[in-house]
Amino acid sequence: MDGRVEMLLGALREVAIWHHERNPLYRARCEHSAFDPSRHLEQPDDVERLPYVSVEVVRRFGLATHAAEMPWADVPTGTGRTLPTDAETEARTWAMLAALMEHEGLVSARAVHHVLFAPPPGTGPRPAGERFLSMLAEFAPPGAVTYGLRESRNGLSIDDAAVAEALRRSSISGEPVRLIGFPALVARIARALETWPVKLGPGSLVLTSGGWEGPWVPRSRVEFRALVERSLGVPAGRVLDIYRLGEHAASFVECPDHRFHAPVFSRVRAVDPVTLMPLSEGQPGVLALLGPGSTAMPVHALVTTDVGRMVECPCGRGAPAFEVLGRGGRGPHRGFVERVLELIDR
Amino acid sequence: MKPQESFAFGEPLVPGRLTADAATTLVRQGRDRAAALRGMPIEKILDALGRLRPLWGRGGAYRETYLRARTGDPRGAPMVELALDRFAAALVPALLKRRLAAQLGDPACLDGFVAAGGRATRAEPLGTVLHVVSGEVFVEPVELLVASLITKNASMMRCPTGQEAFLRLFQKSLEEVAPELAAATAVLSWPGNNAEAEAAVAGQVDGIVVAASAGAVAAYRRLASPAATLLELSPRASFAVVSRAGLTTLSHAALARDVALWDQLASTAAQVVYVQGIAEAVSTAGGLAAALEELEAELPSQPGTLNERIEIARLRDTARFGEAAGAAKLFASTAQALWTVVYEEDRRFLPSPLRRSVRVKAYDSPAELASLLAPVRAALQTAGLSVSGSERAEYVDVLSRAGVRRLCAIGRMNLPAIDELKDGLMELHRLVRWVEGVA
């Protein structure tokens, strides 16, 4: 057995057993599939037997594995829900991200101006998405930090003026900038600067993570990168997205050819949402993620509602490549579903 | 639809992007055609439509052409045949006349003033009517075209995606039996980003029928001229009710058809089944599941789109965990079929992901049922009932007040009779303008 495969298998077995022993709902899920992680994860192919948990279930039922020996906390998601986490999950999340950033050459010893679409650290618990964006700012020393969001009486508001000023200042001084935020907010500032573009210094980087919905977001990622290049002077190869779910510890960083790759400590598949059968390369399905990152929730085999497909990538990396095509589920033609749900929510 | 195959009011449609000027011309042409139809006796129109029946009945030339040309999943063929059977069966002049009579009184009012009780009334066509239909069930756009024709309106149909073949064949069959009726129809395609043409058409027609999403309804409300009549057929949800007493006569097979016909894409399909009593609800869920599995042999379900499959997976996954928590019970096809039945402790009315997925819930009393339906009052359509004779009046009263627009026996939910109202609306009544005269 390939050493890396053996390590992944061992890590998945360990985390599956952890949850099986401590989480009654997960244990019931395993029993429903006649799966016992202590006996059924011996060979590499056995990972295909791991019962998947859907992101829908995690969001609906919580599914926290509250271990007496592992202090845990609930992190707000910013959407009214909370996600459980613990020290081990945080450590693994960080370690996986750091390994990826190092591998992709995105760790810099040179100070940069961080422009971060997050509020300054405050007194309350930070939502999971904001925490992750702040983590991304750890991979280069901060020469300066500008926060693109601020707390106001009505909640968070976007500080367009501060961000625009920061970018202009940096474009004049030539210091590299790391602009970090949700794609919608990066697109917003890029659109605002389209008429009076700036040219950020060499070594500048745009890192996005989060949803691609919103009125400012161009129709495609290619258009998004072109917009950023026009407005901010950052070449497309330095405009990278990071795919992750708050429910799953692993992150996936775009390569310079703008595909995501499954690192050695993860497996990614595009599967049929009903049968969970893997689909052929190029065929759209929902993304199913395997990874041992979380001791707080049994999400080591997580099926998402994100539509994606496995693809070839010209970058030369050996790791399997995939594309994220967008959120799946209710489409506009399901008008009455939306209508009924809207009525229920009132 | 390939532009060169499009016909509008009897003339080939010039290929290319529909401009505001072209749209204005079309609306005017439509009014001329409506004026010609106005002079045609209603009996002649009904007879002409009746001549379509052999073309679309079993073995009919146009039916066979359509069946060969359709590109959908072959497993959907039996359902398509069933829909075509119903469509053809409705093209009987006597039935169309019955439909007109149910909503307009004497159909002769379409030809001239009809005297009654010292007064006389006449039904004038609106003129040119625009139809915007989502076409979830493929025959629906044509059924609305027929409604337009029997009220002597000219019709512009914005062709729903994927329905081009059927609409074009229908138009062609109409040309064969009644060119003057075909000349009163125009089937058009324009993409969503042709706001100019959309505004020009919607702002000038005399009537708009919107059988599409709530967003489309709202959009056309804004675009319509103040003088136009709007017939809004918003998306709705339907459900079945089985009382404890009604369990003795309940046919699971009939209930399965209330769920599964038209692959649950019609507003009349049951998305929720309320059963009186918890044990009774769980048992009914099991019976319904068995019936849905049996129905697969006669009417196989289709695979659905990726988004639909995602929603079905969502329902199944949450039901599985709900089962582990003791709050649900899941019955699901283990084969290629998609049918899914979930008994849920949660009694709230929630829509299903469709494609033969249904939520079964318990209730205790008609009063409780009313309170469960209250939040979704504005979106209700059909309630199928299996209740005892002595309970019927109470349930009918409660459900009528709860916002239901149609009540029927279980087994009939997806098979409304030709003269039943559409969404509780007299759609033919809305497609005419009444003129009152003196007898």
mmCIF file of N, CA and C in Angstrom, chain A residues 25-80:
data_model
loop_
_atom_site.group_PDB
_atom_site.id
_atom_site.type_symbol
_atom_site.label_atom_id
_atom_site.label_comp_id
_atom_site.label_asym_id
_atom_site.label_seq_id
_atom_site.Cartn_x
_atom_site.Cartn_y
_atom_site.Cartn_z
ATOM 1 N N LEU A 25 -25.813 9.484 17.195
ATOM 2 C CA LEU A 25 -26.462 9.633 15.886
ATOM 3 C C LEU A 25 -25.563 9.074 14.786
ATOM 4 N N TYR A 26 -24.279 9.352 14.890
ATOM 5 C CA TYR A 26 -23.362 8.829 13.884
ATOM 6 C C TYR A 26 -23.292 7.306 13.984
ATOM 7 N N ARG A 27 -23.299 6.803 15.203
ATOM 8 C CA ARG A 27 -23.267 5.344 15.379
ATOM 9 C C ARG A 27 -24.505 4.719 14.740
ATOM 10 N N ALA A 28 -25.655 5.362 14.949
ATOM 11 C CA ALA A 28 -26.890 4.842 14.338
ATOM 12 C C ALA A 28 -26.785 4.886 12.820
ATOM 13 N N ARG A 29 -26.168 5.919 12.305
ATOM 14 C CA ARG A 29 -25.985 6.032 10.851
ATOM 15 C C ARG A 29 -25.131 4.888 10.346
ATOM 16 N N CYS A 30 -24.058 4.595 11.075
ATOM 17 C CA CYS A 30 -23.170 3.489 10.675
ATOM 18 C C CYS A 30 -23.909 2.157 10.744
ATOM 19 N N GLU A 31 -24.675 1.984 11.811
ATOM 20 C CA GLU A 31 -25.408 0.713 11.966
ATOM 21 C C GLU A 31 -26.405 0.534 10.838
ATOM 22 N N HIS A 32 -27.030 1.630 10.419
ATOM 23 C CA HIS A 32 -27.979 1.576 9.304
ATOM 24 C C HIS A 32 -27.292 1.064 8.046
ATOM 25 N N SER A 33 -26.000 1.377 7.899
ATOM 26 C CA SER A 33 -25.243 0.932 6.722
ATOM 27 C C SER A 33 -24.423 -0.314 7.015
ATOM 28 N N ALA A 34 -24.664 -0.919 8.174
ATOM 29 C CA ALA A 34 -23.908 -2.123 8.568
ATOM 30 C C ALA A 34 -22.409 -1.880 8.473
ATOM 31 N N PHE A 35 -21.992 -0.748 8.987
ATOM 32 C CA PHE A 35 -20.584 -0.345 8.896
ATOM 33 C C PHE A 35 -20.018 -0.165 10.291
ATOM 34 N N ASP A 36 -18.877 -0.803 10.530
ATOM 35 C CA ASP A 36 -18.171 -0.648 11.793
ATOM 36 C C ASP A 36 -16.762 -0.180 11.461
ATOM 37 N N PRO A 37 -16.410 1.059 11.787
ATOM 38 C CA PRO A 37 -15.104 1.581 11.365
ATOM 39 C C PRO A 37 -13.922 0.807 11.953
ATOM 40 N N SER A 38 -14.147 0.157 13.074
ATOM 41 C CA SER A 38 -13.017 -0.575 13.666
ATOM 42 C C SER A 38 -12.737 -1.860 12.899
ATOM 43 N N ARG A 39 -13.698 -2.286 12.069
ATOM 44 C CA ARG A 39 -13.498 -3.553 11.328
ATOM 45 C C ARG A 39 -13.498 -3.374 9.820
ATOM 46 N N HIS A 40 -14.109 -2.287 9.337
ATOM 47 C CA HIS A 40 -14.378 -2.186 7.902
ATOM 48 C C HIS A 40 -13.530 -1.169 7.176
ATOM 49 N N LEU A 41 -12.451 -0.709 7.804
ATOM 50 C CA LEU A 41 -11.547 0.218 7.116
ATOM 51 C C LEU A 41 -10.141 -0.371 7.157
ATOM 52 N N GLU A 42 -9.916 -1.418 6.381
ATOM 53 C CA GLU A 42 -8.625 -2.106 6.402
ATOM 54 C C GLU A 42 -7.844 -1.896 5.126
ATOM 55 N N GLN A 43 -8.563 -1.821 4.011
ATOM 56 C CA GLN A 43 -7.928 -1.679 2.696
ATOM 57 C C GLN A 43 -8.294 -0.328 2.088
ATOM 58 N N PRO A 44 -7.476 0.174 1.176
ATOM 59 C CA PRO A 44 -7.764 1.498 0.581
ATOM 60 C C PRO A 44 -9.175 1.616 0.018
ATOM 61 N N ASP A 45 -9.651 0.573 -0.642
ATOM 62 C CA ASP A 45 -10.992 0.655 -1.229
ATOM 63 C C ASP A 45 -12.089 0.743 -0.185
ATOM 64 N N ASP A 46 -11.762 0.372 1.052
ATOM 65 C CA ASP A 46 -12.779 0.385 2.117
ATOM 66 C C ASP A 46 -13.303 1.795 2.407
ATOM 67 N N VAL A 47 -12.523 2.816 2.024
ATOM 68 C CA VAL A 47 -12.998 4.187 2.294
ATOM 69 C C VAL A 47 -14.298 4.459 1.549
ATOM 70 N N GLU A 48 -14.527 3.695 0.464
ATOM 71 C CA GLU A 48 -15.768 3.889 -0.294
ATOM 72 C C GLU A 48 -16.977 3.410 0.509
ATOM 73 N N ARG A 49 -16.728 2.643 1.550
ATOM 74 C CA ARG A 49 -17.843 2.128 2.365
ATOM 75 C C ARG A 49 -18.248 3.080 3.477
ATOM 76 N N LEU A 50 -17.399 4.065 3.717
ATOM 77 C CA LEU A 50 -17.714 5.015 4.788
ATOM 78 C C LEU A 50 -19.078 5.638 4.536
ATOM 79 N N PRO A 51 -19.986 5.561 5.504
ATOM 80 C CA PRO A 51 -21.292 6.194 5.282
ATOM 81 C C PRO A 51 -21.125 7.705 5.205
ATOM 82 N N TYR A 52 -21.716 8.270 4.178
ATOM 83 C CA TYR A 52 -21.642 9.707 4.038
ATOM 84 C C TYR A 52 -22.683 10.375 4.929
ATOM 85 N N VAL A 53 -22.296 11.528 5.414
ATOM 86 C CA VAL A 53 -23.235 12.407 6.110
ATOM 87 C C VAL A 53 -23.442 13.597 5.193
ATOM 88 N N SER A 54 -24.673 14.032 5.050
ATOM 89 C CA SER A 54 -24.895 15.157 4.141
ATOM 90 C C SER A 54 -24.797 16.469 4.900
ATOM 91 N N VAL A 55 -24.391 17.489 4.193
ATOM 92 C CA VAL A 55 -24.256 18.802 4.825
ATOM 93 C C VAL A 55 -25.620 19.277 5.322
ATOM 94 N N GLU A 56 -26.671 18.838 4.664
ATOM 95 C CA GLU A 56 -28.017 19.190 5.089
ATOM 96 C C GLU A 56 -28.291 18.660 6.492
ATOM 97 N N VAL A 57 -27.868 17.427 6.722
ATOM 98 C CA VAL A 57 -28.082 16.800 8.022
ATOM 99 C C VAL A 57 -27.268 17.527 9.089
ATOM 100 N N VAL A 58 -26.041 17.867 8.764
ATOM 101 C CA VAL A 58 -25.207 18.583 9.727
ATOM 102 C C VAL A 58 -25.876 19.888 10.122
ATOM 103 N N ARG A 59 -26.408 20.587 9.127
ATOM 104 C CA ARG A 59 -27.030 21.880 9.407
ATOM 105 C C ARG A 59 -28.334 21.719 10.161
ATOM 106 N N ARG A 60 -29.055 20.657 9.878
ATOM 107 C CA ARG A 60 -30.363 20.473 10.521
ATOM 108 C C ARG A 60 -30.215 19.912 11.924
ATOM 109 N N PHE A 61 -29.329 18.939 12.100
ATOM 110 C CA PHE A 61 -29.251 18.214 13.360
ATOM 111 C C PHE A 61 -28.057 18.596 14.236
ATOM 112 N N GLY A 62 -27.150 19.407 13.705
ATOM 113 C CA GLY A 62 -25.986 19.785 14.510
ATOM 114 C C GLY A 62 -24.918 18.704 14.485
ATOM 115 N N LEU A 63 -25.228 17.541 14.986
ATOM 116 C CA LEU A 63 -24.344 16.374 14.946
ATOM 117 C C LEU A 63 -23.045 16.534 15.716
ATOM 118 N N ALA A 64 -23.026 17.412 16.703
ATOM 119 C CA ALA A 64 -21.781 17.597 17.439
ATOM 120 C C ALA A 64 -21.404 16.323 18.178
ATOM 121 N N THR A 65 -20.117 16.008 18.177
ATOM 122 C CA THR A 65 -19.589 14.908 18.985
ATOM 123 C C THR A 65 -19.005 15.543 20.230
ATOM 124 N N HIS A 66 -19.774 15.518 21.289
ATOM 125 C CA HIS A 66 -19.309 16.167 22.514
ATOM 126 C C HIS A 66 -18.525 15.152 23.332
ATOM 127 N N ALA A 67 -17.220 15.316 23.267
ATOM 128 C CA ALA A 67 -16.360 14.376 23.980
ATOM 129 C C ALA A 67 -15.965 14.976 25.321
ATOM 130 N N ALA A 68 -16.085 14.181 26.361
ATOM 131 C CA ALA A 68 -15.760 14.684 27.698
ATOM 132 C C ALA A 68 -14.308 15.141 27.763
ATOM 133 N N GLU A 69 -13.452 14.451 27.008
ATOM 134 C CA GLU A 69 -12.020 14.735 27.103
ATOM 135 C C GLU A 69 -11.568 15.850 26.162
ATOM 136 N N MET A 70 -12.514 16.424 25.398
ATOM 137 C CA MET A 70 -12.107 17.442 24.427
ATOM 138 C C MET A 70 -13.018 18.652 24.576
ATOM 139 N N PRO A 71 -12.539 19.723 25.184
ATOM 140 C CA PRO A 71 -13.394 20.913 25.320
ATOM 141 C C PRO A 71 -13.813 21.412 23.952
ATOM 142 N N TRP A 72 -15.057 21.806 23.833
ATOM 143 C CA TRP A 72 -15.543 22.238 22.531
ATOM 144 C C TRP A 72 -16.255 23.572 22.692
ATOM 145 N N ALA A 73 -16.504 24.205 21.589
ATOM 146 C CA ALA A 73 -17.210 25.487 21.602
ATOM 147 C C ALA A 73 -18.092 25.548 20.369
ATOM 148 N N ASP A 74 -19.129 26.349 20.454
ATOM 149 C CA ASP A 74 -19.998 26.582 19.300
ATOM 150 C C ASP A 74 -19.604 27.898 18.652
ATOM 151 N N VAL A 75 -19.302 27.835 17.389
ATOM 152 C CA VAL A 75 -18.897 29.029 16.654
ATOM 153 C C VAL A 75 -20.079 29.494 15.809
ATOM 154 N N PRO A 76 -20.427 30.769 15.886
ATOM 155 C CA PRO A 76 -21.523 31.232 15.032
ATOM 156 C C PRO A 76 -21.111 31.189 13.562
ATOM 157 N N THR A 77 -22.085 30.964 12.700
ATOM 158 C CA THR A 77 -21.778 30.952 11.273
ATOM 159 C C THR A 77 -22.126 32.272 10.620
ATOM 160 N N GLY A 78 -22.833 33.126 11.377
ATOM 161 C CA GLY A 78 -23.267 34.398 10.791
ATOM 162 C C GLY A 78 -24.615 34.273 10.117
ATOM 163 N N THR A 79 -25.175 33.055 10.094
ATOM 164 C CA THR A 79 -26.488 32.863 9.478
ATOM 165 C C THR A 79 -27.501 32.377 10.504
ATOM 166 N N GLY A 80 -27.186 32.627 11.781
ATOM 167 C CA GLY A 80 -28.103 32.201 12.824
ATOM 168 C C GLY A 80 -27.802 30.818 13.369
#
